[in-house]
PDB file of C-alpha atoms in Angstrom:
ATOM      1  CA  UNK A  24      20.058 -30.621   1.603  1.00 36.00           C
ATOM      2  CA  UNK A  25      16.569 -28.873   0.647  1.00 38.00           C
ATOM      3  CA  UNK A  26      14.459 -29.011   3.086  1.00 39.00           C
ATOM      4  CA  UNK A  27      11.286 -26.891   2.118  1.00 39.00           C
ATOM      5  CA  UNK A  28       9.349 -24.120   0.146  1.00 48.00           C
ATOM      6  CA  UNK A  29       6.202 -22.746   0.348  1.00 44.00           C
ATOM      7  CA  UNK A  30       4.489 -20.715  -2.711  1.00 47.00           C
ATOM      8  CA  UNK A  31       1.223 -18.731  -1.647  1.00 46.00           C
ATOM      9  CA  UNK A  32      -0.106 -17.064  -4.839  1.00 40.00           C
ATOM     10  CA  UNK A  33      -3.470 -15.281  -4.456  1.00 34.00           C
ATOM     11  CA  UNK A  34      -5.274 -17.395  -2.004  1.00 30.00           C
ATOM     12  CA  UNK A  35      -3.299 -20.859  -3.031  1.00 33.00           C
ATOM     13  CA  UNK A  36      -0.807 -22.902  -1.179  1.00 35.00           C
ATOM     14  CA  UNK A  37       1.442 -25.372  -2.768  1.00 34.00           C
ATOM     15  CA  UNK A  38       4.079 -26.933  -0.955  1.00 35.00           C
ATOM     16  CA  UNK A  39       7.142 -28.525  -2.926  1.00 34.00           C
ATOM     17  CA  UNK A  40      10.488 -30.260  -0.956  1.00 34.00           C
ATOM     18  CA  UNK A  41       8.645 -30.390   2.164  1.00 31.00           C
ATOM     19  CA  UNK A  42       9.267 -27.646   5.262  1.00 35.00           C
ATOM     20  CA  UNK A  43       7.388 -26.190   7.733  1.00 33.00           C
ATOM     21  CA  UNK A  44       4.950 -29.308   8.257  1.00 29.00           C
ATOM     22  CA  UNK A  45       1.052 -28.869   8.137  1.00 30.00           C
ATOM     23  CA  UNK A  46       0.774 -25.229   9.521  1.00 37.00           C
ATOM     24  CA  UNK A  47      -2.908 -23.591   9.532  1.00 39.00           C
ATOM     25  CA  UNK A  48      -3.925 -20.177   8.499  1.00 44.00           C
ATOM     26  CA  UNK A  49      -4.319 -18.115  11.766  1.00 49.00           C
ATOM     27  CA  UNK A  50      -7.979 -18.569  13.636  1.00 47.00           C
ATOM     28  CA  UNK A  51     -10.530 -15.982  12.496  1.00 44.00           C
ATOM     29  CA  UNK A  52     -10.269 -13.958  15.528  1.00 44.00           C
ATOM     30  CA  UNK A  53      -6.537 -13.793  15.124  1.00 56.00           C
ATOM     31  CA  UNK A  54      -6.804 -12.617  11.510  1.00 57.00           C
ATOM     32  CA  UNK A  55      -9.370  -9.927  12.224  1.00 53.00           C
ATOM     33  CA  UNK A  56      -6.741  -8.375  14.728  1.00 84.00           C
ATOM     34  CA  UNK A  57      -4.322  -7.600  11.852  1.00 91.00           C
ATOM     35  CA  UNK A  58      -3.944  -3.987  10.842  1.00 93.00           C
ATOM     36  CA  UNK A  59      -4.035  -4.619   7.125  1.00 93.00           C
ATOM     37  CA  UNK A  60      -7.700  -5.387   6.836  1.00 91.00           C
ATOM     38  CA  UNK A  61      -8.554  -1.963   8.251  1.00 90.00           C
ATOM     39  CA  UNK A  62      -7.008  -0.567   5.353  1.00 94.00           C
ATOM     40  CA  UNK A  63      -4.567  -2.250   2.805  1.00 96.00           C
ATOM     41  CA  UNK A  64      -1.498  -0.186   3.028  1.00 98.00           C
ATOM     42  CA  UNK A  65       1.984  -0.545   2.871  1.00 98.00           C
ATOM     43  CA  UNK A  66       1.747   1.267   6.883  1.00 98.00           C
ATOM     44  CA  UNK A  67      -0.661  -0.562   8.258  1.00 97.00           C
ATOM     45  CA  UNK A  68       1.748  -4.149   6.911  1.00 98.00           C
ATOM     46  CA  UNK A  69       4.688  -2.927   8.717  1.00 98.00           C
ATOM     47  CA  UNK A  70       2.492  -2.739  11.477  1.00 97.00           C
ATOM     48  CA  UNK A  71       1.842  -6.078  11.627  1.00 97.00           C
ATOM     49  CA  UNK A  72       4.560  -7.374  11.224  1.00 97.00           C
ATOM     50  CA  UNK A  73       6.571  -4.992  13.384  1.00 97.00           C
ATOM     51  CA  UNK A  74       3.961  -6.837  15.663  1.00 95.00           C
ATOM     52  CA  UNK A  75       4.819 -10.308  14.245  1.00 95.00           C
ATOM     53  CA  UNK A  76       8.276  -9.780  15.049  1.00 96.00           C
ATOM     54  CA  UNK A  77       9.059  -7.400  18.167  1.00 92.00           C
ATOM     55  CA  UNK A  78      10.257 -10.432  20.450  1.00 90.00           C
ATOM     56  CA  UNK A  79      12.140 -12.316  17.394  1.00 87.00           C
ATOM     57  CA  UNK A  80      16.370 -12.208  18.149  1.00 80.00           C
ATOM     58  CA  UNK A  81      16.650 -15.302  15.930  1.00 80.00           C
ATOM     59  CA  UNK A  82      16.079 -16.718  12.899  1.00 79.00           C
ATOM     60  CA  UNK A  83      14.433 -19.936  14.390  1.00 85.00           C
ATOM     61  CA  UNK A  84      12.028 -17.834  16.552  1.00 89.00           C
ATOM     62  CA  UNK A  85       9.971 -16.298  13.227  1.00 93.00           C
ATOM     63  CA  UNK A  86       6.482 -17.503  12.529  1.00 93.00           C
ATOM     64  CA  UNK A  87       7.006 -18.117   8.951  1.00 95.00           C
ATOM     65  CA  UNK A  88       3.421 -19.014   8.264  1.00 94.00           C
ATOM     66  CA  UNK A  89       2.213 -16.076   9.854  1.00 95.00           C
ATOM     67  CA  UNK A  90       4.915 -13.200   7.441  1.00 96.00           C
ATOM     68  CA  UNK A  91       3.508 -15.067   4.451  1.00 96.00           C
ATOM     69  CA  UNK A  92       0.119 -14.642   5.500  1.00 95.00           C
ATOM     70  CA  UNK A  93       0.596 -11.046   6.539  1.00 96.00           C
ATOM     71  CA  UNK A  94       2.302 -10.244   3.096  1.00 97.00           C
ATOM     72  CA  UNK A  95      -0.435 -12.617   1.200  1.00 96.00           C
ATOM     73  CA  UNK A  96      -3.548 -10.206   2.844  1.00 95.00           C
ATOM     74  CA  UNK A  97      -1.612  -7.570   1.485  1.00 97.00           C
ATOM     75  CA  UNK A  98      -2.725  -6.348  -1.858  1.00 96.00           C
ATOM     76  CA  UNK A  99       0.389  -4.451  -3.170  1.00 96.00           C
ATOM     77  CA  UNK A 100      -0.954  -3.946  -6.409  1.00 94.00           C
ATOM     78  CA  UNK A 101      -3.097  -1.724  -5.853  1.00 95.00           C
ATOM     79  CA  UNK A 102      -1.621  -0.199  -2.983  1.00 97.00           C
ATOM     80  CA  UNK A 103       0.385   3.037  -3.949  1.00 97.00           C
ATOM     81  CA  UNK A 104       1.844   3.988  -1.217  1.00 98.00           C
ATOM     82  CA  UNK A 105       5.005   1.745  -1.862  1.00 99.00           C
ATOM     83  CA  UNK A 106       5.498   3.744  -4.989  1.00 98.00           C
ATOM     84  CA  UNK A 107       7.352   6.369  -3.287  1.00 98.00           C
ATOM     85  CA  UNK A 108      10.164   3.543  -2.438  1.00 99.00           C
ATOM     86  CA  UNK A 109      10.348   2.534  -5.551  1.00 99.00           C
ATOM     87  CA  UNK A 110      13.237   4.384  -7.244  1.00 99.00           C
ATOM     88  CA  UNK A 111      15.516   3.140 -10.418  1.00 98.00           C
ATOM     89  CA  UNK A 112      18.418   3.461 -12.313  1.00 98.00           C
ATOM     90  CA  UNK A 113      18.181   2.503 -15.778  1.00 98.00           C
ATOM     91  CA  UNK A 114      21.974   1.948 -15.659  1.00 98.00           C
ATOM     92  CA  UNK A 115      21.536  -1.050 -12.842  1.00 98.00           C
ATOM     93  CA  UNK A 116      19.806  -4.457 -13.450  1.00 98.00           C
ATOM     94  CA  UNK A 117      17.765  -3.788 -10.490  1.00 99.00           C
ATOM     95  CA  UNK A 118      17.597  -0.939  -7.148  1.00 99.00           C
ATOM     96  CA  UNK A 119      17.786  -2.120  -3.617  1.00 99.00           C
ATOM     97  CA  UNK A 120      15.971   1.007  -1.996  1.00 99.00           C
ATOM     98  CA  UNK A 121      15.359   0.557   1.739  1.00 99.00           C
ATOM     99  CA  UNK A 122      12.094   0.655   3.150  1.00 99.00           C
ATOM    100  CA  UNK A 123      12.529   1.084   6.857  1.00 98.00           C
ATOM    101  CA  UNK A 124      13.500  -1.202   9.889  1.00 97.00           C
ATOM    102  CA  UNK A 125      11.088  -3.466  10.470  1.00 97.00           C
ATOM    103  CA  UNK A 126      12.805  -4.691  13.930  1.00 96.00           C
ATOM    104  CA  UNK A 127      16.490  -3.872  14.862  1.00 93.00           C
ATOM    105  CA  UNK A 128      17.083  -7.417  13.281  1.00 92.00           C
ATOM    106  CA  UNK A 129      14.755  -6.774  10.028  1.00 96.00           C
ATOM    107  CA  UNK A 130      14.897  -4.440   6.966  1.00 97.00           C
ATOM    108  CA  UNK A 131      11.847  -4.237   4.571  1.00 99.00           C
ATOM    109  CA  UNK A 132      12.986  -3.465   0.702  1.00 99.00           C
ATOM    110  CA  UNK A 133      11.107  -2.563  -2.267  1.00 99.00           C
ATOM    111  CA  UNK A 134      13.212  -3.934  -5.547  1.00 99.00           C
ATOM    112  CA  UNK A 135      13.176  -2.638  -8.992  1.00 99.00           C
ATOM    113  CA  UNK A 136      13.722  -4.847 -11.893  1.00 99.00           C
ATOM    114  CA  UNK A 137      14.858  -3.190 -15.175  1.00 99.00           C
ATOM    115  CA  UNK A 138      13.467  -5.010 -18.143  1.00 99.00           C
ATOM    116  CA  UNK A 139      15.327  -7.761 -19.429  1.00 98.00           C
ATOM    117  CA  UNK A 140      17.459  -8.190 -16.585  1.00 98.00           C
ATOM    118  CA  UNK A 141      18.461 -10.610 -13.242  1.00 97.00           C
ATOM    119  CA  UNK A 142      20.276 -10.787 -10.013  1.00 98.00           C
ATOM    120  CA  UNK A 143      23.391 -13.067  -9.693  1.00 97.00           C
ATOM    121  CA  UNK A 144      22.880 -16.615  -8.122  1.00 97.00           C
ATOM    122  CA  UNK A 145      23.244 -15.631  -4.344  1.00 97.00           C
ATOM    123  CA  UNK A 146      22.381 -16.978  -0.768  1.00 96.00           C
ATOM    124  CA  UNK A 147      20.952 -15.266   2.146  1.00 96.00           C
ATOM    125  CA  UNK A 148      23.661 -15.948   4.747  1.00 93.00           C
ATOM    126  CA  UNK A 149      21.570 -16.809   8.328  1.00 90.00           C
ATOM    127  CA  UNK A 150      18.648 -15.003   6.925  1.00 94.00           C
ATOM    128  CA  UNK A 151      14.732 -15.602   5.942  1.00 95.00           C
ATOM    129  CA  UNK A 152      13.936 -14.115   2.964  1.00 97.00           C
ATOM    130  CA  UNK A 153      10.437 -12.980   2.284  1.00 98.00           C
ATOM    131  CA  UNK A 154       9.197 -12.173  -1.225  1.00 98.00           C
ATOM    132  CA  UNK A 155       5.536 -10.468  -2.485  1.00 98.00           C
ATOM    133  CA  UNK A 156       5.767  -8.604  -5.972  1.00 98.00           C
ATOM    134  CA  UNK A 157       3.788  -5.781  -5.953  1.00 98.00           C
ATOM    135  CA  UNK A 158       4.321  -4.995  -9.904  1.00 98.00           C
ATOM    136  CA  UNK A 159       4.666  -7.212 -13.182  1.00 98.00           C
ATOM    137  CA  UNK A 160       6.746 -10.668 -12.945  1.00 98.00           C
ATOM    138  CA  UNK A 161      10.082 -12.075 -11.413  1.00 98.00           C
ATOM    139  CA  UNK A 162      11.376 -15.356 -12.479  1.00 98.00           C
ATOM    140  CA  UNK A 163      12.947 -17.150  -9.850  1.00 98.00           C
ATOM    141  CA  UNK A 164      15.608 -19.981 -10.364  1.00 98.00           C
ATOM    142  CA  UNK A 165      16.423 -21.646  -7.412  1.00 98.00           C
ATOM    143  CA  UNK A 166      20.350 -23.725  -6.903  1.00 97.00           C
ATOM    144  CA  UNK A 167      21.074 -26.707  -4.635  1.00 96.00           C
ATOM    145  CA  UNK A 168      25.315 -27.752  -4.575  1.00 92.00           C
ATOM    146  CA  UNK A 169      26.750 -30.780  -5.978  1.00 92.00           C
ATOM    147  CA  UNK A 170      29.629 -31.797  -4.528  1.00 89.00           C
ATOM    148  CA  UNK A 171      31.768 -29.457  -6.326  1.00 88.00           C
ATOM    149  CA  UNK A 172      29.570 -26.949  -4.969  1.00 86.00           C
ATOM    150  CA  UNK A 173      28.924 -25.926  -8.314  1.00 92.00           C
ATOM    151  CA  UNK A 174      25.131 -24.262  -8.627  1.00 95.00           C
ATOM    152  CA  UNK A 175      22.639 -27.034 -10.351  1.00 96.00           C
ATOM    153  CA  UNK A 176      19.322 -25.334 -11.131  1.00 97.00           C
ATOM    154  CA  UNK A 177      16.346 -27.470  -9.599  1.00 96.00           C
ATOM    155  CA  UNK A 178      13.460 -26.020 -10.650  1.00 97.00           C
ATOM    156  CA  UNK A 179      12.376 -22.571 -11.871  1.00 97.00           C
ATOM    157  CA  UNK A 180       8.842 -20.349 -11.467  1.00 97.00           C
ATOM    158  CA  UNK A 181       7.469 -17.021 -12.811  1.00 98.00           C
ATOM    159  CA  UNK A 182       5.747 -15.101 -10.023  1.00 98.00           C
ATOM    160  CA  UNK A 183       3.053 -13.132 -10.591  1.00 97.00           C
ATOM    161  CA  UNK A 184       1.815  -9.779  -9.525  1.00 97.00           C
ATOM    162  CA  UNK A 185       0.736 -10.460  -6.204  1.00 96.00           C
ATOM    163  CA  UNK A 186       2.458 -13.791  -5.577  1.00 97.00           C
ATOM    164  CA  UNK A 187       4.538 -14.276  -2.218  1.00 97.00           C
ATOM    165  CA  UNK A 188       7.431 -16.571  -1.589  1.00 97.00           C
ATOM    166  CA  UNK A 189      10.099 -17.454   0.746  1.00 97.00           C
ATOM    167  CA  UNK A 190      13.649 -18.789   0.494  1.00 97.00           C
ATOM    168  CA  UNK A 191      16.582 -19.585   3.118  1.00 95.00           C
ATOM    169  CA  UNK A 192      19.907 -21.183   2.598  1.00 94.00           C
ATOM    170  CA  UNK A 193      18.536 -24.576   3.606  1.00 94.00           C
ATOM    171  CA  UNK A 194      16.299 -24.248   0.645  1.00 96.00           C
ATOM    172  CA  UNK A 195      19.143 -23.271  -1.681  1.00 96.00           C
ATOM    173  CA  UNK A 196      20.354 -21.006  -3.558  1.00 97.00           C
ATOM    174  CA  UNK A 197      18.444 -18.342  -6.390  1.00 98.00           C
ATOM    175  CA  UNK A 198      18.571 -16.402  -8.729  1.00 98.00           C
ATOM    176  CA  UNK A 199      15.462 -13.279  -9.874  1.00 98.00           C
ATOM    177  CA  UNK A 200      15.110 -12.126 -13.443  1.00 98.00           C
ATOM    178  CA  UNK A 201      12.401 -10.091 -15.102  1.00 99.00           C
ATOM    179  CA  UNK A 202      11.971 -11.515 -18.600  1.00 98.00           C
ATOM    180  CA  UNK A 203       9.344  -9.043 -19.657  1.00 98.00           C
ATOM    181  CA  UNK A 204       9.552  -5.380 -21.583  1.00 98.00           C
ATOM    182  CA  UNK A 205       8.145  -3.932 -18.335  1.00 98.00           C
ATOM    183  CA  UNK A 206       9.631  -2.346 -15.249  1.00 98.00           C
ATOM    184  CA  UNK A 207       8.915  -5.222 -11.825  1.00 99.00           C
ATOM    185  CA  UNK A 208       9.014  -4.371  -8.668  1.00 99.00           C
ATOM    186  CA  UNK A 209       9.111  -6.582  -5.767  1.00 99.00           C
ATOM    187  CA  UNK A 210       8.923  -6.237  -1.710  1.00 99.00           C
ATOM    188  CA  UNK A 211      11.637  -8.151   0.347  1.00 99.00           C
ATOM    189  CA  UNK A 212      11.629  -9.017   4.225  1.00 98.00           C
ATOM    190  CA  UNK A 213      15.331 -10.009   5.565  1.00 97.00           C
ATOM    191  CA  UNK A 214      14.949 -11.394   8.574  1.00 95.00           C
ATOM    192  CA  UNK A 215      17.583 -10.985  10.385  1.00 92.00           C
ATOM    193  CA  UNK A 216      19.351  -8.430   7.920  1.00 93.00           C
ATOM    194  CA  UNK A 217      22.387  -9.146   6.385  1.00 92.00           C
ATOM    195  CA  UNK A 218      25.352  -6.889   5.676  1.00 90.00           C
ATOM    196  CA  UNK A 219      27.572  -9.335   3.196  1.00 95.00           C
ATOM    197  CA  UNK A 220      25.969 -11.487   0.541  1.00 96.00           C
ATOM    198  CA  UNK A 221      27.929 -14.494  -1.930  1.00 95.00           C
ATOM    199  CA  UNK A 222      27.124 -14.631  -5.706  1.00 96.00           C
ATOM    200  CA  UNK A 223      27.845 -17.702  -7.399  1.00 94.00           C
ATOM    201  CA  UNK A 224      29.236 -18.545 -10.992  1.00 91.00           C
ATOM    202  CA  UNK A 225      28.630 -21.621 -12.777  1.00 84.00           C
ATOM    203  CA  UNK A 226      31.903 -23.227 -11.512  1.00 86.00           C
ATOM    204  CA  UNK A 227      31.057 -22.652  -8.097  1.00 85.00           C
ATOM    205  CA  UNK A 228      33.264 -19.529  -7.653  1.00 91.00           C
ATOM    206  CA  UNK A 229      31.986 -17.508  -4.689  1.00 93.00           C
ATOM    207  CA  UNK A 230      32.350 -14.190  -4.545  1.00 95.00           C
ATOM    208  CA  UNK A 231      31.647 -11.461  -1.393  1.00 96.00           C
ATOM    209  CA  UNK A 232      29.204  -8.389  -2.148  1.00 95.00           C
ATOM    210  CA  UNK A 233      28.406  -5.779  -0.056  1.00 94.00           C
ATOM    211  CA  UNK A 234      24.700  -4.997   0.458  1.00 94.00           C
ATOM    212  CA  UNK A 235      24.173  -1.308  -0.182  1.00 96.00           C
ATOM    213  CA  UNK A 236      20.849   0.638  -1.203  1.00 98.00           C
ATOM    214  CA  UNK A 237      20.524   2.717  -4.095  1.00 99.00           C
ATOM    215  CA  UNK A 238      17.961   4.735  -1.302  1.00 99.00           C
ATOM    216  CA  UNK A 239      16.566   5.284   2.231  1.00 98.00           C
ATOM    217  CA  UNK A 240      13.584   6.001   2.965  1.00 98.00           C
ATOM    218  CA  UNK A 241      12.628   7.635  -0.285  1.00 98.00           C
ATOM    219  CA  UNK A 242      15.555   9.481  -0.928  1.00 98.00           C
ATOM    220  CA  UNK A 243      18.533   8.362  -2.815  1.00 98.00           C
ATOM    221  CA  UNK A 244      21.500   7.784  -1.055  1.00 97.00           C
TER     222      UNK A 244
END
């Protein structure tokens, strides 16, 4: 069953299939703690939420509202620090390149979209996934089940540059695609990480991928 989304796009909020309840923004004196506002860098972000989620060993224990807020103050466009991260192969659809640990239990990724192409339909086994695109566009399909637990596409969404979003498997299934000419690029939070991934086909076929990087901290693996 889908429970909930959340889309936060510049400084809007729209809720659709209903999940984390009426949650405020932090209180002012909260926000003016967070690194990121004394300078907005890709550093001073993992700081916070290093900070957001030192004591977090599971999935329930995340304050969801406050990672989307933390990646929302972040202005990734026109940040360039992430830039360095962001290595590609014009011979994948996309690059999984590794930012760092967050926590022992959390990976931060930057993503590279090759024109013109998409992921597989996929879950996020036991795993929050947090989304901001820092360059260009990503359309994003999202998949509930039918009882043949085929993939039905429920709604789909173009995310802009700057846009943040957030998916789990109680949300469903998706898929990312860059329909432009242009290279994307997009920063993921897995919380906790995740080793082993299933793609779906139209009949409902799953299949097992490993989740390797195409790099590690900057350099390619």
């Amino acid at each position: 069953m889908i429970r909930s989304r959340y889309f936060l796009t510049g400084y809007q909020s729209i809720k659709s299939k209903g999940t984390f309840g009426h949650e405020s923004f932090p209180n002012r004196r909260h926000i003016q703690s967070y690194s990121i506002f004394e300078q907005n860098s890709l550093s001073h972000l993992i700081k916070d939420l290093q900070g957001s989620l030192k004591d977090v060993k599971h999935k329930d224990e995340i304050n969801t509202r406050e990672v989307l807020n933390l990646l929302r103050y972040y202005k990734g466009s026109s940040d360039i620090e992430w830039k360095k991260y962001s290595l590609r192969d014009p011979k994948r659809s996309y690059t999984r390149n590794l930012v760092t640990k967050i926590t022992p239990f959390s990976n931060l990724l930057v993503l590279v979209w090759e024109p013109g192409k998409k992921s597989s339909i996929h879950d996020h086994p036991n795993s929050n996934c947090f989304m901001k695109i820092l360059q260009g566009e990503i359309k994003e399909n999202l998949y509930s089940k039918n009882t043949e637990n085929k993939p039905i596409l429920y709604r789909s969404m173009t995310l802009q540059e700057n846009s943040v979003a957030y998916i789990n498997d109680n949300i469903g299934l998706h898929s990312m695609q860059n329909d432009s000419d242009n290279l994307s690029v997009s920063l993921h939070l897995y919380t906790p990480s995740y080793q082993t991934s299933k793609s779906f086909n139209s009949d409902g076929l799953a299949v097992n991928n490993e989740m390797d990087y195409y790099s590690s901290h900057g350099k390619i693996n």
